[in-house]
mmCIF file of N, CA, C and O in Angstrom:
data_model
loop_
_atom_site.group_PDB
_atom_site.id
_atom_site.type_symbol
_atom_site.label_atom_id
_atom_site.label_comp_id
_atom_site.label_asym_id
_atom_site.label_seq_id
_atom_site.Cartn_x
_atom_site.Cartn_y
_atom_site.Cartn_z
ATOM 1 N N MET N 150 157.340 -78.590 46.591
ATOM 2 C CA MET N 150 156.305 -78.284 47.546
ATOM 3 C C MET N 150 155.980 -76.794 47.421
ATOM 4 O O MET N 150 156.869 -75.960 47.456
ATOM 5 N N PRO N 151 154.698 -76.435 47.258
ATOM 6 C CA PRO N 151 154.338 -75.020 47.127
ATOM 7 C C PRO N 151 154.591 -74.271 48.429
ATOM 8 O O PRO N 151 154.463 -74.820 49.512
ATOM 9 N N GLU N 152 154.955 -72.992 48.254
ATOM 10 C CA GLU N 152 155.225 -72.176 49.439
ATOM 11 C C GLU N 152 153.926 -71.860 50.162
ATOM 12 O O GLU N 152 152.890 -71.659 49.558
ATOM 13 N N GLN N 153 154.035 -71.831 51.468
ATOM 14 C CA GLN N 153 152.881 -71.467 52.283
ATOM 15 C C GLN N 153 152.719 -69.941 52.248
ATOM 16 O O GLN N 153 153.689 -69.209 52.389
ATOM 17 N N PRO N 154 151.520 -69.457 52.036
ATOM 18 C CA PRO N 154 151.342 -67.999 52.037
ATOM 19 C C PRO N 154 151.605 -67.428 53.430
ATOM 20 O O PRO N 154 151.256 -68.027 54.432
ATOM 21 N N ASP N 155 152.256 -66.313 53.440
ATOM 22 C CA ASP N 155 152.555 -65.642 54.703
ATOM 23 C C ASP N 155 151.313 -64.877 55.154
ATOM 24 O O ASP N 155 150.867 -63.950 54.500
ATOM 25 N N ARG N 156 150.772 -65.270 56.266
ATOM 26 C CA ARG N 156 149.529 -64.674 56.735
ATOM 27 C C ARG N 156 149.734 -63.270 57.285
ATOM 28 O O ARG N 156 148.796 -62.521 57.435
ATOM 29 N N ASN N 157 150.948 -62.916 57.596
ATOM 30 C CA ASN N 157 151.211 -61.604 58.172
ATOM 31 C C ASN N 157 151.634 -60.581 57.115
ATOM 32 O O ASN N 157 152.045 -59.490 57.447
ATOM 33 N N ARG N 158 151.565 -60.947 55.858
ATOM 34 C CA ARG N 158 152.029 -60.068 54.803
ATOM 35 C C ARG N 158 151.118 -58.860 54.595
ATOM 36 O O ARG N 158 151.573 -57.737 54.519
ATOM 37 N N GLY N 159 149.861 -59.076 54.448
ATOM 38 C CA GLY N 159 148.917 -57.985 54.171
ATOM 39 C C GLY N 159 148.548 -57.242 55.438
ATOM 40 O O GLY N 159 148.882 -57.643 56.556
ATOM 41 N N PRO N 160 147.885 -56.116 55.260
ATOM 42 C CA PRO N 160 147.465 -55.357 56.440
ATOM 43 C C PRO N 160 146.442 -56.136 57.250
ATOM 44 O O PRO N 160 145.604 -56.837 56.708
ATOM 45 N N ARG N 161 146.569 -56.025 58.513
ATOM 46 C CA ARG N 161 145.634 -56.745 59.376
ATOM 47 C C ARG N 161 144.327 -55.988 59.478
ATOM 48 O O ARG N 161 144.242 -54.794 59.189
ATOM 49 N N VAL N 162 143.309 -56.670 59.894
ATOM 50 C CA VAL N 162 141.975 -56.099 59.990
ATOM 51 C C VAL N 162 141.971 -54.910 60.945
ATOM 52 O O VAL N 162 141.364 -53.873 60.661
ATOM 53 N N ALA N 163 142.663 -55.024 62.059
ATOM 54 C CA ALA N 163 142.695 -53.933 63.032
ATOM 55 C C ALA N 163 143.322 -52.678 62.432
ATOM 56 O O ALA N 163 142.841 -51.564 62.655
ATOM 57 N N GLU N 164 144.376 -52.854 61.647
ATOM 58 C CA GLU N 164 145.014 -51.712 61.002
ATOM 59 C C GLU N 164 144.079 -51.066 59.991
ATOM 60 O O GLU N 164 144.003 -49.840 59.896
ATOM 61 N N LEU N 165 143.369 -51.875 59.236
ATOM 62 C CA LEU N 165 142.420 -51.351 58.262
ATOM 63 C C LEU N 165 141.287 -50.598 58.950
ATOM 64 O O LEU N 165 140.844 -49.542 58.473
ATOM 65 N N MET N 166 140.815 -51.125 60.080
ATOM 66 C CA MET N 166 139.751 -50.457 60.820
ATOM 67 C C MET N 166 140.232 -49.119 61.382
ATOM 68 O O MET N 166 139.496 -48.131 61.358
ATOM 69 N N GLN N 167 141.464 -49.069 61.873
ATOM 70 C CA GLN N 167 142.017 -47.822 62.391
ATOM 71 C C GLN N 167 142.162 -46.788 61.278
ATOM 72 O O GLN N 167 141.862 -45.607 61.469
ATOM 73 N N LYS N 168 142.610 -47.249 60.117
ATOM 74 C CA LYS N 168 142.771 -46.346 58.983
ATOM 75 C C LYS N 168 141.422 -45.787 58.552
ATOM 76 O O LYS N 168 141.283 -44.589 58.297
ATOM 77 N N ARG N 169 140.413 -46.632 58.504
ATOM 78 C CA ARG N 169 139.081 -46.186 58.110
ATOM 79 C C ARG N 169 138.495 -45.217 59.136
ATOM 80 O O ARG N 169 137.876 -44.222 58.775
ATOM 81 N N ALA N 170 138.704 -45.495 60.417
ATOM 82 C CA ALA N 170 138.213 -44.596 61.459
ATOM 83 C C ALA N 170 138.894 -43.235 61.356
ATOM 84 O O ALA N 170 138.240 -42.193 61.516
ATOM 85 N N ALA N 171 140.190 -43.219 61.085
ATOM 86 C CA ALA N 171 140.914 -41.956 60.938
ATOM 87 C C ALA N 171 140.399 -41.173 59.726
ATOM 88 O O ALA N 171 140.256 -39.944 59.779
ATOM 89 N N GLU N 172 140.099 -41.869 58.637
ATOM 90 C CA GLU N 172 139.560 -41.212 57.445
ATOM 91 C C GLU N 172 138.185 -40.615 57.726
ATOM 92 O O GLU N 172 137.873 -39.517 57.267
ATOM 93 N N GLU N 173 137.364 -41.333 58.483
ATOM 94 C CA GLU N 173 136.033 -40.831 58.829
ATOM 95 C C GLU N 173 136.124 -39.584 59.703
ATOM 96 O O GLU N 173 135.374 -38.628 59.517
ATOM 97 N N VAL N 174 137.057 -39.571 60.649
ATOM 98 C CA VAL N 174 137.256 -38.406 61.513
ATOM 99 C C VAL N 174 137.707 -37.213 60.668
ATOM 100 O O VAL N 174 137.218 -36.090 60.846
ATOM 101 N N ALA N 175 138.610 -37.451 59.723
ATOM 102 C CA ALA N 175 139.091 -36.373 58.859
ATOM 103 C C ALA N 175 137.960 -35.835 57.988
ATOM 104 O O ALA N 175 137.846 -34.613 57.792
ATOM 105 N N GLN N 176 137.107 -36.704 57.489
ATOM 106 C CA GLN N 176 135.974 -36.266 56.661
ATOM 107 C C GLN N 176 134.985 -35.447 57.481
ATOM 108 O O GLN N 176 134.460 -34.435 57.005
ATOM 109 N N LYS N 177 134.722 -35.865 58.713
ATOM 110 C CA LYS N 177 133.815 -35.113 59.578
ATOM 111 C C LYS N 177 134.389 -33.731 59.894
ATOM 112 O O LYS N 177 133.664 -32.738 59.900
ATOM 113 N N ALA N 178 135.678 -33.668 60.145
ATOM 114 C CA ALA N 178 136.323 -32.382 60.433
ATOM 115 C C ALA N 178 136.263 -31.474 59.204
ATOM 116 O O ALA N 178 136.016 -30.266 59.329
ATOM 117 N N GLU N 179 136.466 -32.042 58.035
ATOM 118 C CA GLU N 179 136.401 -31.257 56.802
ATOM 119 C C GLU N 179 134.987 -30.726 56.563
ATOM 120 O O GLU N 179 134.803 -29.564 56.194
ATOM 121 N N ARG N 180 133.981 -31.566 56.799
ATOM 122 C CA ARG N 180 132.587 -31.120 56.643
ATOM 123 C C ARG N 180 132.251 -30.021 57.646
ATOM 124 O O ARG N 180 131.586 -29.045 57.299
ATOM 125 N N ALA N 181 132.720 -30.175 58.877
ATOM 126 C CA ALA N 181 132.459 -29.153 59.903
ATOM 127 C C ALA N 181 133.120 -27.825 59.530
ATOM 128 O O ALA N 181 132.517 -26.762 59.694
ATOM 129 N N ALA N 182 134.344 -27.885 59.016
ATOM 130 C CA ALA N 182 135.035 -26.664 58.598
ATOM 131 C C ALA N 182 134.301 -26.006 57.429
ATOM 132 O O ALA N 182 134.154 -24.774 57.390
ATOM 133 N N GLN N 183 133.818 -26.818 56.497
ATOM 134 C CA GLN N 183 133.096 -26.277 55.353
ATOM 135 C C GLN N 183 131.786 -25.620 55.792
ATOM 136 O O GLN N 183 131.439 -24.535 55.332
ATOM 137 N N GLU N 184 131.068 -26.253 56.713
ATOM 138 C CA GLU N 184 129.814 -25.689 57.204
ATOM 139 C C GLU N 184 130.049 -24.387 57.971
ATOM 140 O O GLU N 184 129.290 -23.427 57.818
ATOM 141 N N ALA N 185 131.109 -24.346 58.778
ATOM 142 C CA ALA N 185 131.423 -23.125 59.528
ATOM 143 C C ALA N 185 131.802 -21.994 58.569
ATOM 144 O O ALA N 185 131.362 -20.850 58.741
ATOM 145 N N ALA N 186 132.592 -22.304 57.563
ATOM 146 C CA ALA N 186 132.985 -21.295 56.580
ATOM 147 C C ALA N 186 131.771 -20.789 55.803
ATOM 148 O O ALA N 186 131.648 -19.587 55.537
ATOM 149 N N LEU N 187 130.866 -21.691 55.466
ATOM 150 C CA LEU N 187 129.669 -21.291 54.738
ATOM 151 C C LEU N 187 128.797 -20.358 55.583
ATOM 152 O O LEU N 187 128.243 -19.381 55.073
ATOM 153 N N ARG N 188 128.715 -20.616 56.888
ATOM 154 C CA ARG N 188 127.950 -19.724 57.770
ATOM 155 C C ARG N 188 128.560 -18.320 57.795
ATOM 156 O O ARG N 188 127.840 -17.320 57.798
ATOM 157 N N VAL N 189 129.884 -18.243 57.808
ATOM 158 C CA VAL N 189 130.565 -16.940 57.813
ATOM 159 C C VAL N 189 130.266 -16.192 56.515
ATOM 160 O O VAL N 189 129.923 -15.010 56.528
ATOM 161 N N VAL N 190 130.372 -16.878 55.387
ATOM 162 C CA VAL N 190 130.118 -16.242 54.094
ATOM 163 C C VAL N 190 128.660 -15.809 53.985
ATOM 164 O O VAL N 190 128.359 -14.699 53.520
ATOM 165 N N GLU N 191 127.734 -16.652 54.438
ATOM 166 C CA GLU N 191 126.319 -16.293 54.391
ATOM 167 C C GLU N 191 126.022 -15.086 55.281
ATOM 168 O O GLU N 191 125.234 -14.221 54.916
ATOM 169 N N ARG N 192 126.672 -15.016 56.428
ATOM 170 C CA ARG N 192 126.491 -13.869 57.319
ATOM 171 C C ARG N 192 126.975 -12.590 56.649
ATOM 172 O O ARG N 192 126.317 -11.546 56.693
ATOM 173 N N TRP N 193 128.138 -12.666 56.008
ATOM 174 C CA TRP N 193 128.686 -11.490 55.330
ATOM 175 C C TRP N 193 127.784 -11.078 54.162
ATOM 176 O O TRP N 193 127.548 -9.891 53.940
ATOM 177 N N ASN N 194 127.282 -12.046 53.417
ATOM 178 C CA ASN N 194 126.386 -11.733 52.309
ATOM 179 C C ASN N 194 125.114 -11.057 52.806
ATOM 180 O O ASN N 194 124.579 -10.181 52.130
ATOM 181 N N ALA N 195 124.635 -11.450 53.972
ATOM 182 C CA ALA N 195 123.415 -10.853 54.522
ATOM 183 C C ALA N 195 123.679 -9.450 55.065
ATOM 184 O O ALA N 195 122.863 -8.547 54.878
ATOM 185 N N GLU N 196 124.814 -9.247 55.713
ATOM 186 C CA GLU N 196 125.108 -7.958 56.357
ATOM 187 C C GLU N 196 125.747 -6.946 55.416
ATOM 188 O O GLU N 196 125.505 -5.759 55.534
ATOM 189 N N ARG N 197 126.629 -7.408 54.549
ATOM 190 C CA ARG N 197 127.428 -6.533 53.682
ATOM 191 C C ARG N 197 128.137 -5.461 54.496
ATOM 192 O O ARG N 197 128.152 -4.294 54.156
ATOM 193 N N SER N 198 128.707 -5.888 55.591
ATOM 194 C CA SER N 198 129.384 -4.975 56.506
ATOM 195 C C SER N 198 130.688 -4.462 55.899
ATOM 196 O O SER N 198 131.485 -5.250 55.385
ATOM 197 N N PRO N 199 130.933 -3.159 55.969
ATOM 198 C CA PRO N 199 132.218 -2.632 55.512
ATOM 199 C C PRO N 199 133.329 -2.824 56.545
ATOM 200 O O PRO N 199 134.494 -2.575 56.264
ATOM 201 N N LEU N 200 132.964 -3.285 57.737
ATOM 202 C CA LEU N 200 133.942 -3.420 58.816
ATOM 203 C C LEU N 200 134.669 -4.762 58.814
ATOM 204 O O LEU N 200 135.726 -4.890 59.418
ATOM 205 N N TRP N 201 134.108 -5.744 58.177
ATOM 206 C CA TRP N 201 134.758 -7.063 58.150
ATOM 207 C C TRP N 201 134.306 -7.822 56.913
ATOM 208 O O TRP N 201 133.281 -7.519 56.323
ATOM 209 N N SER N 202 135.087 -8.794 56.538
ATOM 210 C CA SER N 202 134.711 -9.721 55.468
ATOM 211 C C SER N 202 135.473 -11.022 55.687
ATOM 212 O O SER N 202 136.497 -11.047 56.357
ATOM 213 N N PRO N 203 134.968 -12.112 55.118
ATOM 214 C CA PRO N 203 135.674 -13.392 55.286
ATOM 215 C C PRO N 203 136.998 -13.384 54.524
ATOM 216 O O PRO N 203 137.215 -12.555 53.645
ATOM 217 N N THR N 204 137.851 -14.301 54.882
ATOM 218 C CA THR N 204 139.113 -14.430 54.165
ATOM 219 C C THR N 204 138.876 -15.152 52.843
ATOM 220 O O THR N 204 137.843 -15.790 52.638
ATOM 221 N N ILE N 205 139.852 -15.044 51.976
ATOM 222 C CA ILE N 205 139.771 -15.732 50.683
ATOM 223 C C ILE N 205 139.688 -17.234 50.915
ATOM 224 O O ILE N 205 138.883 -17.925 50.288
ATOM 225 N N ARG N 206 140.486 -17.741 51.836
ATOM 226 C CA ARG N 206 140.456 -19.173 52.118
ATOM 227 C C ARG N 206 139.097 -19.602 52.652
ATOM 228 O O ARG N 206 138.580 -20.667 52.284
ATOM 229 N N CYS N 207 138.479 -18.780 53.493
ATOM 230 C CA CYS N 207 137.161 -19.096 54.031
ATOM 231 C C CYS N 207 136.145 -19.228 52.896
ATOM 232 O O CYS N 207 135.342 -20.164 52.868
ATOM 233 N N ALA N 208 136.184 -18.293 51.950
ATOM 234 C CA ALA N 208 135.251 -18.337 50.823
ATOM 235 C C ALA N 208 135.468 -19.578 49.966
ATOM 236 O O ALA N 208 134.512 -20.213 49.513
ATOM 237 N N ILE N 209 136.715 -19.952 49.777
ATOM 238 C CA ILE N 209 137.017 -21.134 48.961
ATOM 239 C C ILE N 209 136.591 -22.405 49.688
ATOM 240 O O ILE N 209 135.977 -23.294 49.094
ATOM 241 N N VAL N 210 136.884 -22.507 50.980
ATOM 242 C CA VAL N 210 136.492 -23.681 51.760
ATOM 243 C C VAL N 210 134.974 -23.816 51.809
ATOM 244 O O VAL N 210 134.428 -24.919 51.759
ATOM 245 N N ALA N 211 134.279 -22.683 51.860
ATOM 246 C CA ALA N 211 132.818 -22.697 51.909
ATOM 247 C C ALA N 211 132.210 -23.150 50.584
ATOM 248 O O ALA N 211 131.021 -23.434 50.515
ATOM 249 N N GLY N 212 133.033 -23.208 49.547
ATOM 250 C CA GLY N 212 132.513 -23.604 48.241
ATOM 251 C C GLY N 212 131.897 -22.430 47.493
ATOM 252 O O GLY N 212 131.085 -22.626 46.599
ATOM 253 N N THR N 213 132.286 -21.210 47.865
ATOM 254 C CA THR N 213 131.769 -20.009 47.210
ATOM 255 C C THR N 213 132.940 -19.165 46.711
ATOM 256 O O THR N 213 133.196 -18.075 47.226
ATOM 257 N N PRO N 214 133.656 -19.641 45.703
ATOM 258 C CA PRO N 214 134.854 -18.935 45.245
ATOM 259 C C PRO N 214 134.591 -17.804 44.255
ATOM 260 O O PRO N 214 135.523 -17.259 43.691
ATOM 261 N N TRP N 215 133.336 -17.466 44.025
ATOM 262 C CA TRP N 215 133.017 -16.404 43.068
ATOM 263 C C TRP N 215 132.655 -15.120 43.798
ATOM 264 O O TRP N 215 131.875 -15.117 44.728
ATOM 265 N N LEU N 216 133.213 -14.023 43.338
ATOM 266 C CA LEU N 216 132.943 -12.716 43.910
ATOM 267 C C LEU N 216 132.245 -11.877 42.851
ATOM 268 O O LEU N 216 132.773 -11.698 41.746
ATOM 269 N N ASP N 217 131.056 -11.402 43.157
ATOM 270 C CA ASP N 217 130.329 -10.526 42.243
ATOM 271 C C ASP N 217 130.784 -9.095 42.482
ATOM 272 O O ASP N 217 130.682 -8.584 43.598
ATOM 273 N N VAL N 218 131.287 -8.455 41.449
ATOM 274 C CA VAL N 218 131.795 -7.085 41.533
ATOM 275 C C VAL N 218 130.880 -6.198 40.708
ATOM 276 O O VAL N 218 130.583 -6.495 39.551
ATOM 277 N N TYR N 219 130.463 -5.095 41.313
ATOM 278 C CA TYR N 219 129.572 -4.151 40.644
ATOM 279 C C TYR N 219 130.277 -2.822 40.459
ATOM 280 O O TYR N 219 130.869 -2.283 41.402
ATOM 281 N N CYS N 220 130.229 -2.273 39.254
ATOM 282 C CA CYS N 220 130.801 -0.969 38.953
ATOM 283 C C CYS N 220 129.656 0.031 38.850
ATOM 284 O O CYS N 220 128.857 -0.039 37.903
ATOM 285 N N PRO N 221 129.553 0.954 39.802
ATOM 286 C CA PRO N 221 128.454 1.920 39.748
ATOM 287 C C PRO N 221 128.590 2.903 38.582
ATOM 288 O O PRO N 221 127.593 3.414 38.078
ATOM 289 N N GLY N 222 129.801 3.175 38.124
ATOM 290 C CA GLY N 222 130.004 4.093 37.005
ATOM 291 C C GLY N 222 129.429 3.552 35.705
ATOM 292 O O GLY N 222 128.767 4.262 34.954
ATOM 293 N N ARG N 223 129.694 2.301 35.433
ATOM 294 C CA ARG N 223 129.198 1.675 34.206
ATOM 295 C C ARG N 223 127.892 0.926 34.423
ATOM 296 O O ARG N 223 127.295 0.428 33.489
ATOM 297 N N ARG N 224 127.509 0.807 35.685
ATOM 298 C CA ARG N 224 126.315 0.032 36.048
ATOM 299 C C ARG N 224 126.389 -1.383 35.473
ATOM 300 O O ARG N 224 125.437 -1.900 34.905
ATOM 301 N N ALA N 225 127.535 -1.954 35.675
ATOM 302 C CA ALA N 225 127.779 -3.315 35.179
ATOM 303 C C ALA N 225 128.327 -4.160 36.327
ATOM 304 O O ALA N 225 128.927 -3.649 37.268
ATOM 305 N N SER N 226 128.112 -5.427 36.223
ATOM 306 C CA SER N 226 128.672 -6.340 37.222
ATOM 307 C C SER N 226 129.282 -7.535 36.513
ATOM 308 O O SER N 226 128.935 -7.849 35.374
ATOM 309 N N ARG N 227 130.193 -8.168 37.211
ATOM 310 C CA ARG N 227 130.798 -9.386 36.686
ATOM 311 C C ARG N 227 131.227 -10.263 37.847
ATOM 312 O O ARG N 227 131.445 -9.779 38.964
ATOM 313 N N ALA N 228 131.346 -11.524 37.570
ATOM 314 C CA ALA N 228 131.768 -12.486 38.594
ATOM 315 C C ALA N 228 133.245 -12.795 38.380
ATOM 316 O O ALA N 228 133.694 -12.991 37.251
ATOM 317 N N ILE N 229 133.982 -12.829 39.494
ATOM 318 C CA ILE N 229 135.410 -13.110 39.440
ATOM 319 C C ILE N 229 135.696 -14.339 40.279
ATOM 320 O O ILE N 229 135.224 -14.457 41.414
ATOM 321 N N ASP N 230 136.478 -15.248 39.718
ATOM 322 C CA ASP N 230 136.881 -16.458 40.432
ATOM 323 C C ASP N 230 138.091 -16.116 41.296
ATOM 324 O O ASP N 230 139.180 -15.878 40.769
ATOM 325 N N ILE N 231 137.896 -16.076 42.601
ATOM 326 C CA ILE N 231 138.989 -15.659 43.488
ATOM 327 C C ILE N 231 140.078 -16.725 43.616
ATOM 328 O O ILE N 231 141.166 -16.433 44.091
ATOM 329 N N ARG N 232 139.801 -17.934 43.149
ATOM 330 C CA ARG N 232 140.840 -18.968 43.160
ATOM 331 C C ARG N 232 141.950 -18.642 42.176
ATOM 332 O O ARG N 232 143.085 -19.085 42.343
ATOM 333 N N ALA N 233 141.621 -17.876 41.134
ATOM 334 C CA ALA N 233 142.593 -17.558 40.096
ATOM 335 C C ALA N 233 143.439 -16.334 40.440
ATOM 336 O O ALA N 233 144.393 -16.036 39.729
ATOM 337 N N LEU N 234 143.096 -15.621 41.502
ATOM 338 C CA LEU N 234 143.837 -14.417 41.874
ATOM 339 C C LEU N 234 145.082 -14.768 42.672
ATOM 340 O O LEU N 234 145.091 -15.719 43.455
ATOM 341 N N ASP N 235 146.115 -13.971 42.479
ATOM 342 C CA ASP N 235 147.373 -14.175 43.200
ATOM 343 C C ASP N 235 147.362 -13.311 44.459
ATOM 344 O O ASP N 235 147.936 -12.228 44.492
ATOM 345 N N ARG N 236 146.668 -13.774 45.463
ATOM 346 C CA ARG N 236 146.581 -13.081 46.742
ATOM 347 C C ARG N 236 146.771 -14.094 47.862
ATOM 348 O O ARG N 236 146.496 -15.278 47.705
ATOM 349 N N HIS N 237 147.205 -13.609 49.009
ATOM 350 C CA HIS N 237 147.389 -14.487 50.164
ATOM 351 C C HIS N 237 146.029 -15.020 50.605
ATOM 352 O O HIS N 237 145.057 -14.268 50.656
ATOM 353 N N PRO N 238 145.927 -16.311 50.923
ATOM 354 C CA PRO N 238 144.632 -16.876 51.302
ATOM 355 C C PRO N 238 144.034 -16.285 52.573
ATOM 356 O O PRO N 238 142.830 -16.369 52.785
ATOM 357 N N LEU N 239 144.853 -15.657 53.406
ATOM 358 C CA LEU N 239 144.320 -15.057 54.623
ATOM 359 C C LEU N 239 143.946 -13.587 54.445
ATOM 360 O O LEU N 239 143.518 -12.933 55.388
ATOM 361 N N ALA N 240 144.091 -13.079 53.235
ATOM 362 C CA ALA N 240 143.633 -11.720 52.950
ATOM 363 C C ALA N 240 142.113 -11.711 52.941
ATOM 364 O O ALA N 240 141.467 -12.694 52.585
ATOM 365 N N SER N 241 141.534 -10.591 53.328
ATOM 366 C CA SER N 241 140.075 -10.514 53.348
ATOM 367 C C SER N 241 139.546 -10.346 51.933
ATOM 368 O O SER N 241 140.218 -9.805 51.052
ATOM 369 N N VAL N 242 138.337 -10.796 51.728
ATOM 370 C CA VAL N 242 137.703 -10.670 50.427
ATOM 371 C C VAL N 242 137.542 -9.197 50.067
ATOM 372 O O VAL N 242 137.732 -8.800 48.917
ATOM 373 N N SER N 243 137.237 -8.361 51.056
ATOM 374 C CA SER N 243 137.054 -6.929 50.770
ATOM 375 C C SER N 243 138.357 -6.268 50.325
ATOM 376 O O SER N 243 138.320 -5.234 49.649
ATOM 377 N N SER N 244 139.502 -6.831 50.663
ATOM 378 C CA SER N 244 140.782 -6.247 50.217
ATOM 379 C C SER N 244 140.979 -6.424 48.716
ATOM 380 O O SER N 244 141.825 -5.752 48.127
ATOM 381 N N LEU N 245 140.217 -7.276 48.090
ATOM 382 C CA LEU N 245 140.337 -7.494 46.648
ATOM 383 C C LEU N 245 139.787 -6.320 45.855
ATOM 384 O O LEU N 245 140.208 -6.076 44.721
ATOM 385 N N VAL N 246 138.886 -5.572 46.445
ATOM 386 C CA VAL N 246 138.227 -4.476 45.738
ATOM 387 C C VAL N 246 139.233 -3.431 45.294
ATOM 388 O O VAL N 246 139.077 -2.811 44.237
ATOM 389 N N ILE N 247 140.274 -3.225 46.042
ATOM 390 C CA ILE N 247 141.289 -2.219 45.728
ATOM 391 C C ILE N 247 141.900 -2.460 44.348
ATOM 392 O O ILE N 247 142.184 -1.524 43.614
ATOM 393 N N GLY N 248 142.075 -3.702 43.990
ATOM 394 C CA GLY N 248 142.751 -4.020 42.731
ATOM 395 C C GLY N 248 141.846 -4.046 41.504
ATOM 396 O O GLY N 248 142.327 -4.192 40.393
ATOM 397 N N PHE N 249 140.555 -3.872 41.668
ATOM 398 C CA PHE N 249 139.633 -3.946 40.526
ATOM 399 C C PHE N 249 139.379 -2.564 39.943
ATOM 400 O O PHE N 249 139.238 -1.585 40.655
ATOM 401 N N ARG N 250 139.331 -2.522 38.615
ATOM 402 C CA ARG N 250 139.011 -1.284 37.897
ATOM 403 C C ARG N 250 138.022 -1.615 36.812
ATOM 404 O O ARG N 250 138.020 -2.712 36.260
ATOM 405 N N CYS N 251 137.211 -0.654 36.476
ATOM 406 C CA CYS N 251 136.323 -0.823 35.330
ATOM 407 C C CYS N 251 137.160 -0.732 34.072
ATOM 408 O O CYS N 251 138.045 0.089 33.965
ATOM 409 N N SER N 252 136.860 -1.586 33.126
ATOM 410 C CA SER N 252 137.590 -1.508 31.866
ATOM 411 C C SER N 252 136.620 -1.514 30.710
ATOM 412 O O SER N 252 135.492 -1.830 30.810
#
């Protein structure tokens, strides 16, 4: 006689719905964090304030991990990927300038 399939073996519909709802909430929170970070980076780009700058993590979350560095001595600029730098994610982007030199 063939075995009867156990109906309670797989995840139940209610569990799947809860899991999907939790994933949707997490995605919405991630999008909100990304939008907030992007607003901070855009504000800093518009102001170029020497008094504050976003954190490295903020720039990465915003999807803007590139920092344009300009050397007035050589009149040259280059883009640096801040994801590749060994700095604390809560350090400000402006603190990176100290470590750059023209070469």
